[in-house]
């Protein structure tokens, strides 16, 4: 079977280890690893081309949680009814991402949340508001001119910029409600996002081309004070030889309202409806969902298990930052679950990019885009 998946940081190594374990337990099945782009938007394009062509491969697919509804409506992925999936073992929030019109079209694989990494040697006390974050970043950069970035985040025109915006939204009490985007809180969050570049100058203008890997590079190299990213970054910054090992903590993006929000991420496992190996596909998925396999992936790659039984005292001992991660997971906010989300996403990406590149104001951008997004969202629910 062909397994299509993305990889950031140590994720590729963790996946190869899981495949080796599966093949040893199932000697009659071989798994070919197809590495997709680490850019979620590009990975979607790769998969869409295969689906449209009617290809029977890849058989099993790692899908960002925002795509199963789209794939299901298009008839590209298999409903899992005949396999009688047990969804009670997963966290409810991520189960909703594979439910389309009452049927399950995938299995949650790992749950993710995006939060704020910060250097404890530079910022002893974590900021409690966005403005305190600015002050802390500016103070650290003044004290140490070798620091190039106060705040790193994904600003390129792709799905990651929406996740970053969702974290900023939590800082101002906003919400990524597709039916009602143009609110004062949402405008304030978008304005702050822009101001980190042009007013506060804690983020370089090059952020408009940054993805997760760029944030990783800036932070892991010791050149950034703060960085918005996913928990896969933890094993990297604490690895042997890292210049900032033992000097990093992780929190939800600070909120002026006292109610932060962390962008809910994660991945599901889905089966290509045209696959000729559906029984083998399901065996592979079942293997990846075993608590011990999920726990091993978190230790290696920082991907938090979707299976609740994987959270054991042994995992907490092996992953010292688990207690920090749980605080971020506790305030996750989902992006809109809709079969038309890719179109909604494209409109949001375009709007945020226009603001970050100083082509339009936060107020105008949201005022123009909100009604378009609301109409799209309504059409997807009809």
Short mmCIF file of C-alpha atoms in Angstrom, two decimals:
data_model
loop_
_atom_site.label_atom_id
_atom_site.label_comp_id
_atom_site.label_asym_id
_atom_site.label_seq_id
_atom_site.Cartn_x
_atom_site.Cartn_y
_atom_site.Cartn_z
CA UNK A 1 0.00 0.00 0.00
CA UNK A 2 1.09 3.58 -0.60
CA UNK A 3 0.88 5.92 2.37
CA UNK A 4 0.91 9.66 1.65
CA UNK A 5 1.95 11.88 4.52
CA UNK A 6 3.60 15.16 5.37
CA UNK A 7 6.61 15.63 7.59
CA UNK A 8 7.94 18.43 9.77
CA UNK A 9 10.93 18.15 12.07
CA UNK A 10 11.30 14.56 13.27
CA UNK A 11 7.92 13.43 11.90
CA UNK A 12 9.42 11.65 8.89
CA UNK A 13 11.66 9.55 11.12
CA UNK A 14 8.73 8.71 13.43
CA UNK A 15 6.63 7.62 10.46
CA UNK A 16 9.38 5.37 9.12
CA UNK A 17 9.67 3.74 12.55
CA UNK A 18 5.91 3.11 12.66
CA UNK A 19 5.94 1.62 9.16
CA UNK A 20 8.78 -0.74 10.11
CA UNK A 21 6.83 -1.87 13.18
CA UNK A 22 3.68 -2.46 11.13
CA UNK A 23 5.50 -4.46 8.46
CA UNK A 24 7.12 -6.65 11.12
CA UNK A 25 3.69 -7.35 12.65
CA UNK A 26 2.10 -7.84 9.21
CA UNK A 27 4.72 -9.54 7.00
CA UNK A 28 2.27 -9.90 4.12
CA UNK A 29 1.82 -6.13 3.74
CA UNK A 30 4.42 -3.64 2.56
CA UNK A 31 4.01 0.12 2.94
CA UNK A 32 5.54 2.60 0.50
CA UNK A 33 6.07 6.03 2.05
CA UNK A 34 5.05 8.93 -0.19
CA UNK A 35 6.22 12.23 1.30
CA UNK A 36 3.91 15.16 0.56
CA UNK A 37 4.84 18.81 0.81
CA UNK A 38 5.12 20.13 4.37
CA UNK A 39 3.04 23.09 3.16
CA UNK A 40 -0.57 22.07 3.79
CA UNK A 41 -1.91 24.01 0.81
CA UNK A 42 0.61 22.40 -1.57
CA UNK A 43 -0.09 18.96 -0.11
CA UNK A 44 -3.80 19.46 -0.83
CA UNK A 45 -2.99 20.25 -4.46
CA UNK A 46 -0.89 17.09 -4.77
CA UNK A 47 -3.70 14.93 -3.38
CA UNK A 48 -6.39 16.65 -5.43
CA UNK A 49 -4.53 15.86 -8.64
CA UNK A 50 -4.38 12.17 -7.70
CA UNK A 51 -8.06 12.08 -6.74
CA UNK A 52 -9.23 13.81 -9.91
CA UNK A 53 -7.19 11.43 -12.07
CA UNK A 54 -8.95 8.47 -10.40
CA UNK A 55 -5.65 7.02 -9.18
CA UNK A 56 -5.93 4.02 -6.85
CA UNK A 57 -2.91 5.35 -4.96
CA UNK A 58 -2.07 6.69 -2.50
CA UNK A 59 -4.14 4.17 -0.54
CA UNK A 60 -3.94 5.68 2.94
CA UNK A 61 -3.60 9.42 3.33
CA UNK A 62 -2.66 11.73 6.13
CA UNK A 63 -5.20 14.53 5.84
CA UNK A 64 -5.09 17.86 7.59
CA UNK A 65 -8.22 18.06 9.76
CA UNK A 66 -9.68 20.77 7.52
CA UNK A 67 -10.02 18.55 4.42
CA UNK A 68 -12.07 15.36 5.13
CA UNK A 69 -15.41 17.12 4.60
CA UNK A 70 -14.26 18.34 1.18
CA UNK A 71 -12.90 14.91 0.22
CA UNK A 72 -16.07 13.19 1.42
CA UNK A 73 -18.44 15.47 -0.51
CA UNK A 74 -16.39 14.92 -3.67
CA UNK A 75 -16.63 11.14 -3.22
CA UNK A 76 -12.85 10.72 -3.02
CA UNK A 77 -12.52 8.95 0.33
CA UNK A 78 -14.12 5.86 1.80
CA UNK A 79 -16.81 5.99 4.50
CA UNK A 80 -15.57 3.69 7.25
CA UNK A 81 -18.94 2.19 8.18
CA UNK A 82 -17.99 -1.39 7.23
CA UNK A 83 -15.03 -1.27 9.61
CA UNK A 84 -17.19 -0.21 12.60
CA UNK A 85 -14.74 2.44 13.88
CA UNK A 86 -14.72 3.13 17.63
CA UNK A 87 -14.75 6.91 17.96
CA UNK A 88 -15.20 6.95 21.73
CA UNK A 89 -11.46 6.50 22.24
CA UNK A 90 -10.62 9.89 20.74
CA UNK A 91 -10.92 13.48 21.92
CA UNK A 92 -14.35 14.76 20.79
CA UNK A 93 -13.08 17.94 19.12
CA UNK A 94 -11.04 16.04 16.56
CA UNK A 95 -13.74 13.40 15.96
CA UNK A 96 -15.92 16.17 14.52
CA UNK A 97 -13.36 16.73 11.77
CA UNK A 98 -14.05 13.31 10.17
CA UNK A 99 -17.84 13.41 10.50
CA UNK A 100 -19.62 14.38 7.30
CA UNK A 101 -23.41 14.14 7.17
CA UNK A 102 -23.51 11.54 9.93
CA UNK A 103 -20.83 9.21 8.57
CA UNK A 104 -17.19 8.88 9.55
CA UNK A 105 -14.75 9.24 6.69
CA UNK A 106 -11.50 8.97 8.60
CA UNK A 107 -9.84 8.28 11.92
CA UNK A 108 -8.19 10.98 14.04
CA UNK A 109 -4.44 10.42 14.12
CA UNK A 110 -2.87 13.13 16.21
CA UNK A 111 -4.22 16.28 17.76
CA UNK A 112 -2.32 19.51 17.51
CA UNK A 113 -2.51 23.02 18.85
CA UNK A 114 -0.50 26.07 17.98
CA UNK A 115 0.91 28.16 20.78
CA UNK A 116 3.63 30.64 21.65
CA UNK A 117 7.18 29.43 22.26
CA UNK A 118 9.38 31.79 24.23
CA UNK A 119 12.92 31.93 25.54
CA UNK A 120 12.90 31.64 29.32
CA UNK A 121 16.44 33.03 29.56
CA UNK A 122 15.30 36.20 27.78
CA UNK A 123 11.74 36.41 29.14
CA UNK A 124 11.65 35.00 32.71
CA UNK A 125 7.95 35.76 33.16
CA UNK A 126 5.61 34.85 30.29
CA UNK A 127 3.61 37.77 28.86
CA UNK A 128 -0.04 37.97 29.83
CA UNK A 129 -1.18 40.37 27.10
CA UNK A 130 -0.20 41.05 23.47
CA UNK A 131 1.23 44.43 24.45
CA UNK A 132 3.42 42.84 27.11
CA UNK A 133 4.70 40.43 24.45
CA UNK A 134 5.72 43.44 22.34
CA UNK A 135 7.48 45.09 25.28
CA UNK A 136 9.31 41.87 26.19
CA UNK A 137 10.42 41.28 22.60
CA UNK A 138 11.66 44.84 22.18
CA UNK A 139 13.52 44.76 25.50
CA UNK A 140 15.26 41.49 24.65
CA UNK A 141 16.29 42.77 21.21
CA UNK A 142 17.70 45.97 22.69
CA UNK A 143 19.68 44.01 25.26
CA UNK A 144 21.07 41.55 22.71
CA UNK A 145 21.51 42.99 19.17
CA UNK A 146 22.28 39.49 17.83
CA UNK A 147 18.59 38.64 18.17
CA UNK A 148 17.10 39.13 14.70
CA UNK A 149 13.42 38.45 15.44
CA UNK A 150 11.16 39.42 18.32
CA UNK A 151 8.16 37.38 17.13
CA UNK A 152 8.23 34.75 14.38
CA UNK A 153 5.02 33.41 12.86
CA UNK A 154 3.71 31.94 9.62
CA UNK A 155 2.90 34.87 7.35
CA UNK A 156 3.08 33.31 3.89
CA UNK A 157 -0.09 33.10 1.82
CA UNK A 158 -1.12 29.55 2.74
CA UNK A 159 -3.12 27.74 5.41
CA UNK A 160 -0.53 28.49 8.09
CA UNK A 161 -1.27 32.22 8.03
CA UNK A 162 -4.88 31.47 9.03
CA UNK A 163 -3.67 29.36 11.97
CA UNK A 164 -1.39 32.20 13.06
CA UNK A 165 -4.25 34.68 12.76
CA UNK A 166 -6.42 32.40 14.88
CA UNK A 167 -3.85 32.59 17.68
CA UNK A 168 -3.80 36.38 17.42
CA UNK A 169 -7.62 36.32 17.53
CA UNK A 170 -7.46 34.66 20.95
CA UNK A 171 -5.32 37.54 22.13
CA UNK A 172 -8.15 40.00 21.50
CA UNK A 173 -11.26 37.93 22.17
CA UNK A 174 -11.95 37.31 18.49
CA UNK A 175 -13.21 34.21 16.73
CA UNK A 176 -12.84 32.58 13.32
CA UNK A 177 -16.61 32.40 12.94
CA UNK A 178 -17.16 32.14 9.18
CA UNK A 179 -20.68 33.53 9.52
CA UNK A 180 -19.56 36.67 11.35
CA UNK A 181 -15.94 37.67 10.73
CA UNK A 182 -16.12 41.45 10.67
CA UNK A 183 -16.08 42.19 14.40
CA UNK A 184 -14.10 44.81 16.35
CA UNK A 185 -12.09 42.08 18.10
CA UNK A 186 -11.16 40.44 14.80
CA UNK A 187 -10.11 43.78 13.32
CA UNK A 188 -7.98 44.52 16.39
CA UNK A 189 -6.22 41.14 16.14
CA UNK A 190 -5.47 41.60 12.44
CA UNK A 191 -4.22 45.13 13.06
CA UNK A 192 -1.89 43.88 15.80
CA UNK A 193 -0.61 41.15 13.49
CA UNK A 194 0.27 43.83 10.93
CA UNK A 195 1.70 46.16 13.57
CA UNK A 196 4.26 43.59 14.68
CA UNK A 197 5.95 44.28 11.32
CA UNK A 198 5.40 47.98 10.61
CA UNK A 199 4.78 49.64 13.98
CA UNK A 200 6.50 47.58 16.65
CA UNK A 201 9.18 46.18 14.32
CA UNK A 202 9.54 42.92 16.20
CA UNK A 203 8.77 40.87 13.09
CA UNK A 204 10.69 41.32 9.81
CA UNK A 205 8.85 42.10 6.57
CA UNK A 206 10.11 38.76 5.23
CA UNK A 207 7.50 37.08 7.44
CA UNK A 208 5.17 37.32 4.44
CA UNK A 209 7.05 34.36 2.95
CA UNK A 210 7.45 32.32 6.14
CA UNK A 211 5.95 28.88 6.79
CA UNK A 212 6.33 26.65 9.87
CA UNK A 213 9.81 25.58 8.80
CA UNK A 214 10.99 29.21 8.66
CA UNK A 215 9.64 29.87 12.15
CA UNK A 216 11.38 26.68 13.26
CA UNK A 217 14.69 27.84 11.78
CA UNK A 218 14.53 31.30 13.34
CA UNK A 219 13.61 30.03 16.77
CA UNK A 220 15.74 26.89 16.93
CA UNK A 221 18.83 28.84 15.82
CA UNK A 222 18.45 31.10 18.84
CA UNK A 223 17.69 34.20 16.80
CA UNK A 224 14.07 34.72 17.93
CA UNK A 225 12.59 35.72 21.27
CA UNK A 226 9.08 34.38 20.56
CA UNK A 227 7.76 32.00 17.93
CA UNK A 228 4.26 30.80 17.08
CA UNK A 229 4.37 27.13 16.12
CA UNK A 230 3.17 23.59 16.79
CA UNK A 231 4.49 21.23 19.50
CA UNK A 232 6.70 19.31 17.06
CA UNK A 233 9.19 22.12 17.73
CA UNK A 234 9.77 20.98 21.33
CA UNK A 235 11.95 17.93 20.57
CA UNK A 236 14.03 20.02 18.17
CA UNK A 237 14.77 22.91 20.51
CA UNK A 238 15.67 20.52 23.32
CA UNK A 239 17.80 18.19 21.20
CA UNK A 240 21.47 17.70 21.96
CA UNK A 241 23.45 20.53 20.41
CA UNK A 242 20.56 23.00 20.27
CA UNK A 243 21.74 26.44 21.41
CA UNK A 244 18.50 26.96 23.34
CA UNK A 245 18.03 23.51 24.91
CA UNK A 246 16.42 23.85 28.32
CA UNK A 247 15.61 27.51 27.72
CA UNK A 248 12.18 27.21 26.09
CA UNK A 249 8.60 27.24 27.36
CA UNK A 250 5.23 27.13 25.59
CA UNK A 251 1.95 28.90 26.37
CA UNK A 252 -1.25 29.90 24.58
CA UNK A 253 -0.85 33.25 22.81
CA UNK A 254 -1.39 35.84 25.58
CA UNK A 255 -4.86 37.28 25.78
CA UNK A 256 -5.89 40.77 26.84
CA UNK A 257 -9.31 39.32 27.74
CA UNK A 258 -7.90 36.48 29.83
CA UNK A 259 -9.44 33.89 27.47
CA UNK A 260 -6.76 32.77 25.01
CA UNK A 261 -7.40 30.48 22.05
CA UNK A 262 -5.03 28.11 20.30
CA UNK A 263 -5.56 27.14 16.69
CA UNK A 264 -6.68 23.50 16.57
CA UNK A 265 -4.58 21.47 14.21
CA UNK A 266 -3.93 17.84 13.71
CA UNK A 267 -4.29 15.13 11.15
CA UNK A 268 -6.71 12.39 10.26
CA UNK A 269 -6.13 9.12 8.42
CA UNK A 270 -8.40 8.54 5.43
CA UNK A 271 -8.66 5.83 2.76
CA UNK A 272 -8.74 6.53 -0.96
CA UNK A 273 -12.13 5.27 -2.22
CA UNK A 274 -10.38 3.94 -5.35
CA UNK A 275 -7.83 1.93 -3.34
CA UNK A 276 -7.53 -1.74 -4.26
CA UNK A 277 -6.23 -2.65 -0.80
CA UNK A 278 -8.89 -1.43 1.61
CA UNK A 279 -8.57 -4.25 4.14
CA UNK A 280 -4.81 -3.75 4.33
CA UNK A 281 -5.38 0.01 4.53
CA UNK A 282 -7.59 -0.45 7.56
CA UNK A 283 -5.06 -2.75 9.26
CA UNK A 284 -2.40 -0.08 8.82
CA UNK A 285 -4.65 2.60 10.28
CA UNK A 286 -5.51 0.38 13.25
CA UNK A 287 -1.81 -0.11 13.90
CA UNK A 288 -1.08 3.61 13.83
CA UNK A 289 -3.94 4.16 16.31
CA UNK A 290 -2.50 1.85 18.98
CA UNK A 291 -1.78 3.83 22.16
CA UNK A 292 1.85 2.71 22.33
CA UNK A 293 2.46 3.68 18.69
CA UNK A 294 0.85 7.05 19.24
CA UNK A 295 2.87 7.64 22.42
CA UNK A 296 6.11 6.74 20.63
CA UNK A 297 5.34 9.31 17.95
CA UNK A 298 4.90 12.05 20.54
CA UNK A 299 8.22 11.19 22.19
CA UNK A 300 10.03 11.33 18.84
CA UNK A 301 8.16 14.01 16.91
CA UNK A 302 6.04 15.97 19.38
CA UNK A 303 2.71 14.96 17.80
CA UNK A 304 0.17 14.60 20.59
CA UNK A 305 -1.95 11.42 20.47
CA UNK A 306 -5.58 11.64 19.43
CA UNK A 307 -6.18 8.42 21.38
CA UNK A 308 -6.88 9.29 24.99
CA UNK A 309 -5.48 5.98 26.32
CA UNK A 310 -2.01 7.03 25.15
CA UNK A 311 -1.80 9.63 27.93
CA UNK A 312 -0.13 7.64 30.67
CA UNK A 313 2.29 8.46 33.50
CA UNK A 314 5.01 6.86 31.37
CA UNK A 315 4.34 9.32 28.54
CA UNK A 316 4.35 12.25 30.95
CA UNK A 317 7.74 11.11 32.26
CA UNK A 318 9.14 10.70 28.73
CA UNK A 319 7.76 14.03 27.52
CA UNK A 320 8.55 16.71 30.14
CA UNK A 321 6.65 19.40 28.25
CA UNK A 322 3.38 17.41 28.25
CA UNK A 323 1.97 19.53 31.09
CA UNK A 324 2.64 22.69 29.04
CA UNK A 325 1.06 21.13 25.97
CA UNK A 326 -2.09 20.18 27.84
CA UNK A 327 -2.63 23.84 28.83
CA UNK A 328 -2.51 24.87 25.18
CA UNK A 329 -4.72 21.95 24.10
CA UNK A 330 -7.29 23.03 26.69
CA UNK A 331 -8.04 26.27 24.80
CA UNK A 332 -8.11 25.00 21.21
CA UNK A 333 -10.42 26.65 18.69
CA UNK A 334 -11.32 24.89 15.45
CA UNK A 335 -11.30 26.40 12.00
CA UNK A 336 -14.67 26.17 10.21
CA UNK A 337 -15.60 22.55 9.41
CA UNK A 338 -17.11 22.73 5.93
CA UNK A 339 -16.82 21.00 2.54
CA UNK A 340 -16.15 24.44 1.05
CA UNK A 341 -13.44 25.31 3.56
CA UNK A 342 -10.69 25.37 0.90
CA UNK A 343 -12.51 28.24 -0.85
CA UNK A 344 -13.06 30.00 2.47
CA UNK A 345 -9.39 29.48 3.29
CA UNK A 346 -8.23 30.96 0.00
CA UNK A 347 -10.28 34.12 0.59
CA UNK A 348 -8.92 34.45 4.12
CA UNK A 349 -5.34 33.83 3.01
CA UNK A 350 -5.64 36.49 0.32
CA UNK A 351 -7.11 39.02 2.74
CA UNK A 352 -4.57 38.43 5.52
CA UNK A 353 -1.70 38.49 3.04
CA UNK A 354 -2.94 41.81 1.66
CA UNK A 355 -2.90 43.30 5.17
CA UNK A 356 0.51 41.87 6.06
CA UNK A 357 2.04 43.23 2.86
CA UNK A 358 0.54 46.65 3.65
CA UNK A 359 -1.72 46.71 0.60
CA UNK A 360 -4.93 47.16 2.56
CA UNK A 361 -5.98 48.01 6.10
CA UNK A 362 -7.24 45.48 8.60
CA UNK A 363 -10.61 47.22 8.71
CA UNK A 364 -11.07 47.28 4.93
CA UNK A 365 -9.79 43.75 4.46
CA UNK A 366 -12.29 42.22 6.88
CA UNK A 367 -15.15 44.45 5.72
CA UNK A 368 -14.68 43.25 2.14
CA UNK A 369 -13.99 39.59 2.85
CA UNK A 370 -16.47 38.81 5.64
CA UNK A 371 -19.64 38.80 3.50
CA UNK A 372 -17.97 36.66 0.82
CA UNK A 373 -16.90 34.10 3.41
CA UNK A 374 -20.33 34.11 5.08
CA UNK A 375 -22.01 33.39 1.74
CA UNK A 376 -19.58 30.56 0.98
CA UNK A 377 -20.09 29.03 4.43
CA UNK A 378 -23.86 29.12 4.03
CA UNK A 379 -23.60 27.40 0.65
CA UNK A 380 -21.53 24.60 2.14
CA UNK A 381 -24.15 23.95 4.83
CA UNK A 382 -27.09 23.92 2.43
#
